[in-house]
């Protein structure tokens, strides 16, 4: 008799293959115009899509969107889907929220970009200071840019070169962060294209939640800053253990370093992000994606002391390009969008609704997982929740990475997409927005239970 080793996910590989095959055929049959448009696009688009990773969804050919509004997407075949991906947080307040679209229409008639200050900039910076508890702000087009600019400012102000990050971190496409721990040793990520410098010379990496490793990495006294998400979010979710951040902040400051919290995803925690909601006081904060209600924009804030040091560093530097900022940064459209988002959408009342609905979703996922007896877990951070293919929540990036199963993930995502619900690709994240209804949550939960039934069925 042949013995088979049980899968750590609780799902047999044969079931994953069977579900994937059936769902690819179902998708192809339901999306002929998407296939046709994808073929046309491939004539002049590398990989057939505007950005290569848009080809990494679970679909056999790229889904082609026709319109997005509220919590729904409609593709070129007329199929409507409830969207729990929401542009991977970029549309966390819904697609084309009326407050933002109205602000954009008003501003479009008065100017798009000028490279000059305006009233919206003053209002937005004051609102950000109120929300995040940091008094001084600057802007960028993306959170990647904001992170990159912050690193320049902090290296200039401290005179130190080394960056410290957590294994498996996500901070956009900032080159410096693409260093992983492999068998306990730092290693530049092989997937990073075209990098000619050895990043390990100036980037140090430790595991999340490991205070001893953090202290050892800070001990040489050459770390300009620790750049971190308050909750790891892009390798699956990894929550900080109780007391971790309070002790970590003390260690960072004891060694003369600074702490930057990237709240681009964890803004799901509330109007001031995770740090504000949990009483943490970083030296700097970065926030992007949802800040403009879907418009490209980002911002970063500094403490009063850090801002004074940064301003002094700029004044002391020779004249010329600082390497910080782009021509379209803080354009008039982006500022109008941020003002509308901050005043109408990033409010305690809106977040209270989002959190309640996300809790309902997380509890429903846990119920379905328990019913089907698969060793998975669910983690929630405000409006954001995620299921992972492990029985207990991972405590660091290595554990989160080990729990990933690309084939299972793709089968599950495609099954859901074919049932009219879409979650974030590349991992298993779901967001709710102000337009997500209880019926939408129920639809996702029903489809999730259905796919678990299919995946765990016996021959």
C-alpha positions as a Markdown table, in Angstrom:
| # | Residue | x | y | z |
|---|---|---|---|---|
| 1 | Unk | 0.0 | 0.0 | 0.0 |
| 2 | Unk | 1.3 | 3.4 | -1.0 |
| 3 | Unk | 1.5 | 5.9 | 1.9 |
| 4 | Unk | 1.0 | 9.6 | 1.2 |
| 5 | Unk | 2.4 | 12.4 | 3.3 |
| 6 | Unk | -0.4 | 14.7 | 4.6 |
| 7 | Unk | -0.2 | 18.2 | 3.3 |
| 8 | Unk | 0.6 | 20.8 | 6.0 |
| 9 | Unk | -2.2 | 22.9 | 4.5 |
| 10 | Unk | -4.7 | 20.1 | 5.0 |
| 11 | Unk | -5.5 | 20.1 | 1.2 |
| 12 | Unk | -4.2 | 17.3 | -1.1 |
| 13 | Unk | -2.2 | 18.4 | -4.1 |
| 14 | Unk | -4.5 | 16.3 | -6.3 |
| 15 | Unk | -7.5 | 18.4 | -5.2 |
| 16 | Unk | -5.6 | 21.6 | -5.9 |
| 17 | Unk | -4.9 | 20.4 | -9.4 |
| 18 | Unk | -8.4 | 19.3 | -10.1 |
| 19 | Unk | -10.0 | 22.5 | -8.8 |
| 20 | Unk | -7.5 | 24.6 | -10.8 |
| 21 | Unk | -8.2 | 22.8 | -14.0 |
| 22 | Unk | -11.9 | 23.1 | -13.7 |
| 23 | Unk | -11.8 | 26.8 | -12.7 |
| 24 | Unk | -9.5 | 27.8 | -15.5 |
| 25 | Unk | -11.9 | 26.3 | -18.0 |
| 26 | Unk | -14.8 | 28.0 | -16.3 |
| 27 | Unk | -13.0 | 31.4 | -16.4 |
| 28 | Unk | -12.1 | 31.0 | -20.1 |
| 29 | Unk | -15.7 | 30.2 | -21.0 |
| 30 | Unk | -17.1 | 33.2 | -19.2 |
| 31 | Unk | -14.5 | 35.8 | -20.4 |
| 32 | Unk | -14.1 | 35.6 | -24.2 |
| 33 | Unk | -13.8 | 39.4 | -24.6 |
| 34 | Unk | -11.1 | 39.6 | -21.9 |
| 35 | Unk | -9.2 | 36.9 | -23.8 |
| 36 | Unk | -9.6 | 38.9 | -27.1 |
| 37 | Unk | -8.5 | 42.2 | -25.5 |
| 38 | Unk | -5.6 | 40.5 | -23.8 |
| 39 | Unk | -4.5 | 39.1 | -27.1 |
| 40 | Unk | -4.7 | 42.6 | -28.7 |
| 41 | Unk | -2.8 | 44.2 | -25.7 |
| 42 | Unk | 0.0 | 41.7 | -26.1 |
| 43 | Unk | 1.0 | 43.3 | -29.5 |
| 44 | Unk | 2.5 | 46.3 | -27.8 |
| 45 | Unk | 2.5 | 45.7 | -24.1 |
| 46 | Unk | 5.4 | 43.7 | -22.6 |
| 47 | Unk | 3.9 | 40.6 | -20.9 |
| 48 | Unk | 0.5 | 41.7 | -22.4 |
| 49 | Unk | -0.2 | 44.1 | -19.4 |
| 50 | Unk | 0.7 | 47.7 | -18.4 |
| 51 | Unk | 2.8 | 46.3 | -15.5 |
| 52 | Unk | 4.3 | 42.8 | -15.6 |
| 53 | Unk | 2.9 | 41.7 | -12.3 |
| 54 | Unk | -0.6 | 42.3 | -13.5 |
| 55 | Unk | 0.0 | 39.0 | -15.4 |
| 56 | Unk | 0.5 | 37.2 | -12.1 |
| 57 | Unk | -3.1 | 36.8 | -11.1 |
| 58 | Unk | -4.5 | 33.3 | -11.0 |
| 59 | Unk | -6.5 | 33.8 | -14.3 |
| 60 | Unk | -5.4 | 31.9 | -17.4 |
| 61 | Unk | -5.3 | 35.3 | -19.2 |
| 62 | Unk | -5.5 | 38.8 | -17.7 |
| 63 | Unk | -8.9 | 40.0 | -16.5 |
| 64 | Unk | -9.8 | 43.2 | -18.4 |
| 65 | Unk | -11.6 | 45.8 | -16.3 |
| 66 | Unk | -14.3 | 48.1 | -17.8 |
| 67 | Unk | -15.3 | 50.1 | -14.8 |
| 68 | Unk | -15.0 | 50.2 | -11.0 |
| 69 | Unk | -17.4 | 51.9 | -8.6 |
| 70 | Unk | -17.9 | 51.6 | -4.9 |
| 71 | Unk | -17.2 | 47.9 | -4.0 |
| 72 | Unk | -17.7 | 46.5 | -7.4 |
| 73 | Unk | -15.8 | 45.9 | -10.6 |
| 74 | Unk | -17.2 | 45.1 | -14.0 |
| 75 | Unk | -15.1 | 43.5 | -16.7 |
| 76 | Unk | -15.3 | 43.9 | -20.4 |
| 77 | Unk | -17.5 | 40.7 | -20.6 |
| 78 | Unk | -20.0 | 42.4 | -18.3 |
| 79 | Unk | -19.3 | 40.2 | -15.3 |
| 80 | Unk | -19.7 | 42.1 | -12.0 |
| 81 | Unk | -17.6 | 41.2 | -9.0 |
| 82 | Unk | -17.6 | 42.3 | -5.4 |
| 83 | Unk | -14.1 | 43.7 | -4.9 |
| 84 | Unk | -12.3 | 42.8 | -1.6 |
| 85 | Unk | -8.9 | 43.6 | -3.1 |
| 86 | Unk | -9.7 | 47.3 | -3.7 |
| 87 | Unk | -6.5 | 48.0 | -5.6 |
| 88 | Unk | -4.5 | 46.4 | -2.8 |
| 89 | Unk | -5.5 | 49.3 | -0.4 |
| 90 | Unk | -5.4 | 52.0 | -3.1 |
| 91 | Unk | -9.2 | 52.1 | -3.2 |
| 92 | Unk | -9.7 | 51.3 | 0.5 |
| 93 | Unk | -12.5 | 53.9 | 0.6 |
| 94 | Unk | -14.2 | 52.5 | -2.5 |
| 95 | Unk | -13.7 | 53.0 | -6.2 |
| 96 | Unk | -14.4 | 56.6 | -7.3 |
| 97 | Unk | -15.8 | 57.9 | -4.0 |
| 98 | Unk | -18.1 | 60.8 | -4.7 |
| 99 | Unk | -16.3 | 63.2 | -2.4 |
| 100 | Unk | -13.0 | 62.6 | -4.2 |
| 101 | Unk | -14.5 | 62.6 | -7.7 |
| 102 | Unk | -16.3 | 65.9 | -7.0 |
| 103 | Unk | -13.1 | 67.5 | -5.7 |
| 104 | Unk | -11.2 | 66.3 | -8.7 |
| 105 | Unk | -13.8 | 67.8 | -11.1 |
| 106 | Unk | -13.7 | 71.1 | -9.3 |
| 107 | Unk | -9.9 | 71.3 | -9.3 |
| 108 | Unk | -9.5 | 70.1 | -12.9 |
| 109 | Unk | -11.1 | 73.3 | -14.1 |
| 110 | Unk | -8.7 | 75.4 | -12.0 |
| 111 | Unk | -5.4 | 73.7 | -12.8 |
| 112 | Unk | -3.8 | 70.2 | -12.7 |
| 113 | Unk | -0.2 | 70.9 | -11.8 |
| 114 | Unk | 1.9 | 74.0 | -11.2 |
| 115 | Unk | 4.9 | 73.1 | -8.9 |
| 116 | Unk | 3.5 | 75.7 | -6.5 |
| 117 | Unk | 1.9 | 75.6 | -3.0 |
| 118 | Unk | -1.8 | 76.2 | -2.6 |
| 119 | Unk | -4.5 | 76.2 | 0.1 |
| 120 | Unk | -5.2 | 72.5 | 0.0 |
| 121 | Unk | -1.5 | 71.8 | 0.9 |
| 122 | Unk | -1.9 | 73.8 | 4.1 |
| 123 | Unk | -5.2 | 72.1 | 5.0 |
| 124 | Unk | -3.9 | 68.6 | 4.2 |
| 125 | Unk | -0.7 | 69.0 | 6.2 |
| 126 | Unk | -2.7 | 70.3 | 9.2 |
| 127 | Unk | -5.2 | 67.3 | 9.0 |
| 128 | Unk | -2.3 | 64.9 | 8.7 |
| 129 | Unk | -0.6 | 66.4 | 11.8 |
| 130 | Unk | -3.9 | 66.1 | 13.7 |
| 131 | Unk | -4.4 | 62.4 | 12.6 |
| 132 | Unk | -0.9 | 61.1 | 13.1 |
| 133 | Unk | 0.5 | 63.3 | 15.9 |
| 134 | Unk | 3.5 | 64.4 | 13.8 |
| 135 | Unk | 3.7 | 68.2 | 13.2 |
| 136 | Unk | 5.7 | 68.5 | 9.9 |
| 137 | Unk | 4.9 | 66.9 | 6.5 |
| 138 | Unk | 6.1 | 66.6 | 3.0 |
| 139 | Unk | 4.6 | 64.8 | 0.0 |
| 140 | Unk | 5.4 | 62.2 | -2.7 |
| 141 | Unk | 3.6 | 60.5 | -5.6 |
| 142 | Unk | 3.8 | 57.0 | -4.1 |
| 143 | Unk | 4.7 | 55.4 | -0.8 |
| 144 | Unk | 7.7 | 54.0 | -2.5 |
| 145 | Unk | 8.9 | 57.5 | -3.3 |
| 146 | Unk | 8.0 | 58.6 | 0.2 |
| 147 | Unk | 10.1 | 55.8 | 1.8 |
| 148 | Unk | 13.0 | 56.6 | -0.5 |
| 149 | Unk | 12.9 | 60.3 | 0.4 |
| 150 | Unk | 12.6 | 59.6 | 4.1 |
| 151 | Unk | 15.7 | 57.4 | 3.9 |
| 152 | Unk | 17.6 | 60.2 | 2.3 |
| 153 | Unk | 16.5 | 62.7 | 4.9 |
| 154 | Unk | 17.4 | 60.4 | 7.8 |
| 155 | Unk | 20.8 | 59.4 | 6.5 |
| 156 | Unk | 21.5 | 63.1 | 6.0 |
| 157 | Unk | 20.4 | 64.0 | 9.5 |
| 158 | Unk | 22.1 | 61.2 | 11.3 |
| 159 | Unk | 25.3 | 60.9 | 9.2 |
| 160 | Unk | 24.7 | 57.1 | 9.3 |
| 161 | Unk | 24.4 | 54.9 | 6.2 |
| 162 | Unk | 22.8 | 51.7 | 7.5 |
| 163 | Unk | 19.1 | 50.8 | 7.2 |
| 164 | Unk | 17.5 | 48.1 | 9.3 |
| 165 | Unk | 14.4 | 46.3 | 8.1 |
| 166 | Unk | 12.5 | 43.2 | 9.1 |
| 167 | Unk | 12.7 | 39.9 | 7.1 |
| 168 | Unk | 9.9 | 39.7 | 4.6 |
| 169 | Unk | 9.1 | 43.4 | 4.8 |
| 170 | Unk | 7.2 | 45.4 | 2.2 |
| 171 | Unk | 8.0 | 49.1 | 1.5 |
| 172 | Unk | 7.2 | 49.2 | -2.2 |
| 173 | Unk | 10.1 | 49.1 | -4.7 |
| 174 | Unk | 12.8 | 50.8 | -2.6 |
| 175 | Unk | 15.9 | 49.0 | -3.5 |
| 176 | Unk | 17.4 | 49.1 | 0.0 |
| 177 | Unk | 14.8 | 46.9 | 1.5 |
| 178 | Unk | 15.2 | 43.9 | -0.8 |
| 179 | Unk | 17.4 | 41.9 | 1.6 |
| 180 | Unk | 16.1 | 38.7 | 3.2 |
| 181 | Unk | 17.3 | 36.3 | 5.8 |
| 182 | Unk | 18.2 | 33.0 | 4.2 |
| 183 | Unk | 19.2 | 30.3 | 6.7 |
| 184 | Unk | 19.8 | 33.1 | 9.2 |
| 185 | Unk | 22.1 | 35.1 | 6.9 |
| 186 | Unk | 21.3 | 38.3 | 5.0 |
| 187 | Unk | 21.0 | 37.8 | 1.2 |
| 188 | Unk | 20.0 | 40.2 | -1.5 |
| 189 | Unk | 16.7 | 39.1 | -3.1 |
| 190 | Unk | 17.4 | 37.3 | -6.3 |
| 191 | Unk | 14.2 | 38.6 | -7.9 |
| 192 | Unk | 15.4 | 42.3 | -7.8 |
| 193 | Unk | 16.3 | 43.1 | -11.4 |
| 194 | Unk | 19.2 | 45.2 | -12.5 |
| 195 | Unk | 20.7 | 45.9 | -9.0 |
| 196 | Unk | 24.4 | 46.6 | -9.3 |
| 197 | Unk | 25.2 | 47.5 | -5.7 |
| 198 | Unk | 25.6 | 45.0 | -2.8 |
| 199 | Unk | 22.6 | 46.0 | -0.7 |
| 200 | Unk | 23.9 | 43.9 | 2.3 |
| 201 | Unk | 26.7 | 46.4 | 2.8 |
| 202 | Unk | 24.2 | 49.1 | 4.0 |
| 203 | Unk | 21.0 | 47.1 | 4.9 |
| 204 | Unk | 20.7 | 45.0 | 8.0 |
| 205 | Unk | 17.8 | 42.6 | 8.4 |
| 206 | Unk | 16.3 | 40.8 | 11.4 |
| 207 | Unk | 13.2 | 38.8 | 12.2 |
| 208 | Unk | 10.0 | 40.6 | 13.3 |
| 209 | Unk | 9.3 | 40.2 | 17.0 |
| 210 | Unk | 12.9 | 39.3 | 17.8 |
| 211 | Unk | 14.1 | 41.9 | 20.3 |
| 212 | Unk | 17.4 | 40.3 | 20.9 |
| 213 | Unk | 18.3 | 40.3 | 17.2 |
| 214 | Unk | 17.1 | 43.9 | 16.9 |
| 215 | Unk | 19.3 | 45.0 | 19.7 |
| 216 | Unk | 22.3 | 43.2 | 18.3 |
| 217 | Unk | 21.8 | 44.8 | 14.9 |
| 218 | Unk | 21.5 | 48.2 | 16.5 |
| 219 | Unk | 24.5 | 47.8 | 18.8 |
| 220 | Unk | 27.3 | 49.0 | 16.3 |
| 221 | Unk | 25.7 | 52.4 | 16.5 |
| 222 | Unk | 25.7 | 52.9 | 12.7 |
| 223 | Unk | 21.9 | 52.4 | 11.9 |
| 224 | Unk | 20.3 | 55.6 | 10.6 |
| 225 | Unk | 16.8 | 54.2 | 11.0 |
| 226 | Unk | 14.6 | 51.2 | 11.4 |
| 227 | Unk | 12.0 | 51.2 | 8.6 |
| 228 | Unk | 9.0 | 49.0 | 9.5 |
| 229 | Unk | 5.4 | 48.3 | 9.0 |
| 230 | Unk | 3.8 | 48.2 | 12.5 |
| 231 | Unk | 2.2 | 45.0 | 11.3 |
| 232 | Unk | 3.8 | 43.0 | 8.5 |
| 233 | Unk | 1.2 | 42.8 | 5.7 |
| 234 | Unk | 2.6 | 41.6 | 2.4 |
| 235 | Unk | 3.9 | 38.2 | 3.3 |
| 236 | Unk | 0.7 | 37.3 | 5.0 |
| 237 | Unk | 0.0 | 39.2 | 8.1 |
| 238 | Unk | 2.3 | 39.1 | 11.1 |
| 239 | Unk | 1.2 | 40.9 | 14.3 |
| 240 | Unk | 3.6 | 42.4 | 16.8 |
| 241 | Unk | 3.7 | 40.4 | 20.1 |
| 242 | Unk | 2.4 | 42.2 | 23.2 |
| 243 | Unk | 4.9 | 44.9 | 24.2 |
| 244 | Unk | 7.2 | 44.3 | 21.2 |
| 245 | Unk | 6.9 | 47.8 | 19.8 |
| 246 | Unk | 7.2 | 49.6 | 23.1 |
| 247 | Unk | 10.5 | 47.8 | 23.9 |
| 248 | Unk | 11.7 | 48.0 | 20.3 |
| 249 | Unk | 11.2 | 51.8 | 20.2 |
| 250 | Unk | 13.2 | 52.1 | 23.4 |
| 251 | Unk | 16.0 | 50.1 | 21.8 |
| 252 | Unk | 16.0 | 52.1 | 18.6 |
| 253 | Unk | 16.4 | 55.4 | 20.5 |
| 254 | Unk | 18.9 | 54.0 | 23.0 |
| 255 | Unk | 21.3 | 53.3 | 20.1 |
| 256 | Unk | 20.8 | 56.7 | 18.5 |
| 257 | Unk | 18.7 | 55.5 | 15.6 |
| 258 | Unk | 15.3 | 56.6 | 14.4 |
| 259 | Unk | 12.0 | 54.7 | 13.8 |
| 260 | Unk | 10.0 | 55.1 | 10.6 |
| 261 | Unk | 6.6 | 53.4 | 10.4 |
| 262 | Unk | 5.2 | 52.7 | 7.0 |
| 263 | Unk | 1.4 | 52.9 | 7.5 |
| 264 | Unk | 0.5 | 52.4 | 3.8 |
| 265 | Unk | -1.3 | 49.2 | 4.5 |
| 266 | Unk | -1.9 | 49.5 | 8.3 |
| 267 | Unk | -3.9 | 52.7 | 7.8 |
| 268 | Unk | -6.7 | 50.2 | 7.9 |
| 269 | Unk | -6.4 | 50.5 | 11.7 |
| 270 | Unk | -8.0 | 53.9 | 11.9 |
| 271 | Unk | -7.7 | 57.6 | 10.9 |
| 272 | Unk | -4.2 | 57.8 | 12.3 |
| 273 | Unk | -3.0 | 54.4 | 11.4 |
| 274 | Unk | -1.8 | 51.6 | 13.7 |
| 275 | Unk | 0.7 | 53.6 | 15.6 |
| 276 | Unk | -1.8 | 56.2 | 16.7 |
| 277 | Unk | -4.4 | 53.6 | 17.5 |
| 278 | Unk | -1.9 | 51.8 | 19.8 |
| 279 | Unk | -0.2 | 54.7 | 21.4 |
| 280 | Unk | 3.1 | 54.3 | 19.6 |
| 281 | Unk | 5.3 | 57.3 | 18.8 |
| 282 | Unk | 7.6 | 56.8 | 15.8 |
| 283 | Unk | 9.9 | 59.5 | 14.6 |
| 284 | Unk | 8.4 | 59.5 | 11.1 |
| 285 | Unk | 5.4 | 58.0 | 9.4 |
| 286 | Unk | 4.8 | 57.2 | 5.7 |
| 287 | Unk | 1.4 | 56.8 | 4.2 |
| 288 | Unk | 0.4 | 56.3 | 0.6 |
| 289 | Unk | -2.2 | 54.4 | -1.6 |
| 290 | Unk | -5.6 | 55.2 | 0.1 |
| 291 | Unk | -4.6 | 58.8 | 1.1 |
| 292 | Unk | -6.0 | 60.2 | -2.1 |
| 293 | Unk | -9.0 | 58.0 | -2.5 |
| 294 | Unk | -7.3 | 56.2 | -5.5 |
| 295 | Unk | -5.3 | 59.1 | -6.9 |
| 296 | Unk | -1.4 | 58.7 | -6.9 |
| 297 | Unk | -0.1 | 60.5 | -3.9 |
| 298 | Unk | 1.6 | 59.8 | -0.6 |
| 299 | Unk | 2.9 | 61.8 | 2.4 |
| 300 | Unk | 5.5 | 61.5 | 5.1 |
| 301 | Unk | 5.5 | 63.2 | 8.5 |
| 302 | Unk | 8.3 | 64.0 | 10.9 |
| 303 | Unk | 8.5 | 64.8 | 14.6 |
| 304 | Unk | 9.4 | 68.5 | 15.4 |
| 305 | Unk | 12.9 | 67.5 | 16.4 |
| 306 | Unk | 13.5 | 65.4 | 13.3 |
| 307 | Unk | 12.0 | 68.1 | 11.0 |
| 308 | Unk | 14.4 | 70.7 | 12.5 |
| 309 | Unk | 17.4 | 68.4 | 11.9 |
| 310 | Unk | 16.2 | 67.7 | 8.3 |
| 311 | Unk | 15.8 | 71.4 | 7.5 |
| 312 | Unk | 19.2 | 72.1 | 8.9 |
| 313 | Unk | 20.8 | 69.3 | 6.8 |
| 314 | Unk | 19.2 | 70.8 | 3.6 |
| 315 | Unk | 20.4 | 74.3 | 4.4 |
| 316 | Unk | 23.9 | 73.0 | 5.1 |
| 317 | Unk | 24.1 | 71.1 | 1.9 |
| 318 | Unk | 25.6 | 72.5 | -1.3 |
| 319 | Unk | 23.0 | 73.9 | -3.8 |
| 320 | Unk | 21.5 | 71.6 | -6.4 |
| 321 | Unk | 19.2 | 68.6 | -6.6 |
| 322 | Unk | 18.7 | 66.9 | -3.3 |
| 323 | Unk | 17.4 | 63.6 | -4.8 |
| 324 | Unk | 14.1 | 64.3 | -3.0 |
| 325 | Unk | 10.9 | 65.1 | -4.9 |
| 326 | Unk | 9.6 | 64.8 | -8.4 |
| 327 | Unk | 8.0 | 67.4 | -10.7 |
| 328 | Unk | 4.5 | 66.1 | -10.2 |
| 329 | Unk | 4.7 | 65.7 | -6.5 |
| 330 | Unk | 2.0 | 67.5 | -4.6 |
| 331 | Unk | 0.2 | 68.5 | -7.9 |
| 332 | Unk | -3.1 | 70.3 | -7.5 |
| 333 | Unk | -5.2 | 67.2 | -8.3 |
| 334 | Unk | -3.4 | 65.1 | -5.7 |
| 335 | Unk | -3.8 | 67.8 | -3.0 |
| 336 | Unk | -7.5 | 68.2 | -3.8 |
| 337 | Unk | -8.0 | 64.4 | -3.6 |
| 338 | Unk | -6.1 | 64.1 | -0.3 |
| 339 | Unk | -8.2 | 67.0 | 1.2 |
| 340 | Unk | -11.4 | 65.3 | 0.2 |
| 341 | Unk | -10.3 | 61.9 | 1.5 |
| 342 | Unk | -9.1 | 63.3 | 4.9 |
| 343 | Unk | -12.2 | 65.4 | 5.5 |
| 344 | Unk | -14.9 | 63.0 | 4.2 |
| 345 | Unk | -13.5 | 59.5 | 4.4 |
| 346 | Unk | -10.7 | 59.1 | 6.9 |
| 347 | Unk | -12.9 | 59.8 | 9.8 |
| 348 | Unk | -13.7 | 57.8 | 13.0 |
| 349 | Unk | -17.3 | 57.2 | 11.9 |
| 350 | Unk | -16.2 | 55.7 | 8.6 |
| 351 | Unk | -13.6 | 53.5 | 10.2 |
| 352 | Unk | -16.0 | 52.2 | 12.9 |
| 353 | Unk | -18.3 | 50.9 | 10.1 |
| 354 | Unk | -15.3 | 49.3 | 8.3 |
| 355 | Unk | -14.0 | 47.6 | 11.4 |
| 356 | Unk | -17.4 | 46.1 | 12.3 |
| 357 | Unk | -17.8 | 44.7 | 8.8 |
| 358 | Unk | -14.3 | 43.4 | 8.7 |
| 359 | Unk | -14.8 | 41.7 | 12.1 |
| 360 | Unk | -17.9 | 40.0 | 10.7 |
| 361 | Unk | -15.9 | 38.8 | 7.7 |
| 362 | Unk | -13.0 | 37.5 | 9.9 |
| 363 | Unk | -15.4 | 35.6 | 12.2 |
| 364 | Unk | -17.1 | 34.1 | 9.2 |
| 365 | Unk | -13.8 | 32.9 | 7.8 |
| 366 | Unk | -12.8 | 31.3 | 11.1 |
| 367 | Unk | -16.2 | 29.5 | 11.2 |
| 368 | Unk | -15.8 | 28.1 | 7.7 |
| 369 | Unk | -12.2 | 27.0 | 8.4 |
| 370 | Unk | -13.2 | 25.3 | 11.6 |
| 371 | Unk | -16.2 | 23.6 | 9.9 |
| 372 | Unk | -13.9 | 22.2 | 7.1 |
| 373 | Unk | -11.2 | 21.3 | 9.7 |
| 374 | Unk | -8.3 | 22.8 | 7.7 |
| 375 | Unk | -5.3 | 24.0 | 9.7 |
| 376 | Unk | -5.6 | 27.7 | 8.7 |
| 377 | Unk | -5.7 | 30.9 | 10.8 |
| 378 | Unk | -7.2 | 34.4 | 10.3 |
| 379 | Unk | -5.7 | 37.7 | 11.3 |
| 380 | Unk | -7.5 | 41.1 | 11.3 |
| 381 | Unk | -6.0 | 44.6 | 11.4 |
| 382 | Unk | -9.0 | 47.0 | 11.3 |
| 383 | Unk | -10.6 | 47.0 | 7.9 |
| 384 | Unk | -8.0 | 44.4 | 6.7 |
| 385 | Unk | -8.1 | 40.7 | 7.3 |
| 386 | Unk | -6.2 | 37.7 | 5.9 |
| 387 | Unk | -6.3 | 33.9 | 6.1 |
| 388 | Unk | -3.0 | 31.9 | 6.1 |
| 389 | Unk | -2.3 | 28.3 | 5.5 |
| 390 | Unk | -1.1 | 27.6 | 9.0 |
| 391 | Unk | -2.8 | 26.6 | 12.3 |
| 392 | Unk | -1.5 | 29.5 | 14.4 |
| 393 | Unk | -0.6 | 33.0 | 13.3 |
| 394 | Unk | 3.1 | 33.3 | 12.2 |
| 395 | Unk | 5.3 | 35.5 | 14.4 |
| 396 | Unk | 7.9 | 36.5 | 11.8 |
| 397 | Unk | 8.5 | 36.7 | 8.1 |
| 398 | Unk | 10.1 | 33.3 | 7.8 |
| 399 | Unk | 7.2 | 31.5 | 9.4 |
| 400 | Unk | 4.7 | 33.5 | 7.2 |
| 401 | Unk | 6.7 | 32.6 | 4.1 |
| 402 | Unk | 6.8 | 28.9 | 5.1 |
| 403 | Unk | 3.0 | 28.9 | 5.3 |
| 404 | Unk | 2.5 | 30.1 | 1.7 |
| 405 | Unk | 1.4 | 27.6 | -1.0 |
| 406 | Unk | 1.3 | 29.3 | -4.4 |
| 407 | Unk | -0.7 | 26.5 | -6.1 |
| 408 | Unk | -3.3 | 26.3 | -3.4 |
| 409 | Unk | -3.6 | 30.1 | -3.3 |
| 410 | Unk | -4.1 | 30.4 | -7.1 |
| 411 | Unk | -6.7 | 27.7 | -7.2 |
| 412 | Unk | -8.6 | 29.3 | -4.3 |
| 413 | Unk | -8.5 | 32.8 | -5.8 |
| 414 | Unk | -9.6 | 31.7 | -9.2 |
| 415 | Unk | -12.5 | 29.8 | -7.7 |
| 416 | Unk | -13.7 | 32.9 | -5.8 |
| 417 | Unk | -13.2 | 35.1 | -8.9 |
| 418 | Unk | -15.5 | 32.7 | -10.9 |
| 419 | Unk | -18.1 | 33.1 | -8.1 |
| 420 | Unk | -18.1 | 36.9 | -8.4 |
| 421 | Unk | -15.8 | 37.9 | -5.6 |
| 422 | Unk | -12.2 | 39.1 | -5.8 |
| 423 | Unk | -9.5 | 39.1 | -3.1 |
| 424 | Unk | -5.9 | 40.4 | -3.3 |
| 425 | Unk | -3.5 | 38.3 | -5.3 |
| 426 | Unk | -0.1 | 37.1 | -4.2 |
| 427 | Unk | -1.5 | 36.4 | -0.7 |
| 428 | Unk | -4.9 | 36.1 | 0.9 |
| 429 | Unk | -5.8 | 39.6 | 2.0 |
| 430 | Unk | -9.3 | 41.1 | 2.0 |
| 431 | Unk | -10.4 | 44.7 | 2.6 |
| 432 | Unk | -13.9 | 46.1 | 3.2 |
| 433 | Unk | -14.8 | 49.7 | 2.1 |
| 434 | Unk | -17.7 | 52.0 | 3.0 |
| 435 | Unk | -19.7 | 50.5 | 0.1 |
| 436 | Unk | -19.2 | 46.9 | 1.2 |
| 437 | Unk | -22.5 | 45.5 | 2.5 |
| 438 | Unk | -23.4 | 42.6 | 4.8 |
| 439 | Unk | -24.7 | 40.9 | 1.7 |
| 440 | Unk | -21.3 | 41.3 | 0.0 |
| 441 | Unk | -19.6 | 39.7 | 3.0 |
| 442 | Unk | -22.1 | 36.9 | 3.0 |
| 443 | Unk | -21.4 | 36.3 | -0.7 |
| 444 | Unk | -17.7 | 36.0 | -0.1 |
| 445 | Unk | -18.2 | 33.7 | 2.9 |
| 446 | Unk | -20.5 | 31.4 | 0.9 |
| 447 | Unk | -18.0 | 31.2 | -1.9 |
| 448 | Unk | -15.2 | 30.6 | 0.6 |
| 449 | Unk | -17.1 | 27.7 | 2.1 |
| 450 | Unk | -17.8 | 26.3 | -1.3 |
| 451 | Unk | -14.2 | 26.4 | -2.3 |
| 452 | Unk | -13.2 | 24.7 | 1.0 |
| 453 | Unk | -15.7 | 22.0 | 0.2 |
| 454 | Unk | -14.2 | 21.5 | -3.2 |
| 455 | Unk | -10.6 | 21.5 | -2.0 |
| 456 | Unk | -11.2 | 19.0 | 0.9 |
| 457 | Unk | -13.5 | 16.7 | -1.0 |
| 458 | Unk | -12.5 | 13.0 | -1.1 |
| 459 | Unk | -12.5 | 11.0 | -4.3 |
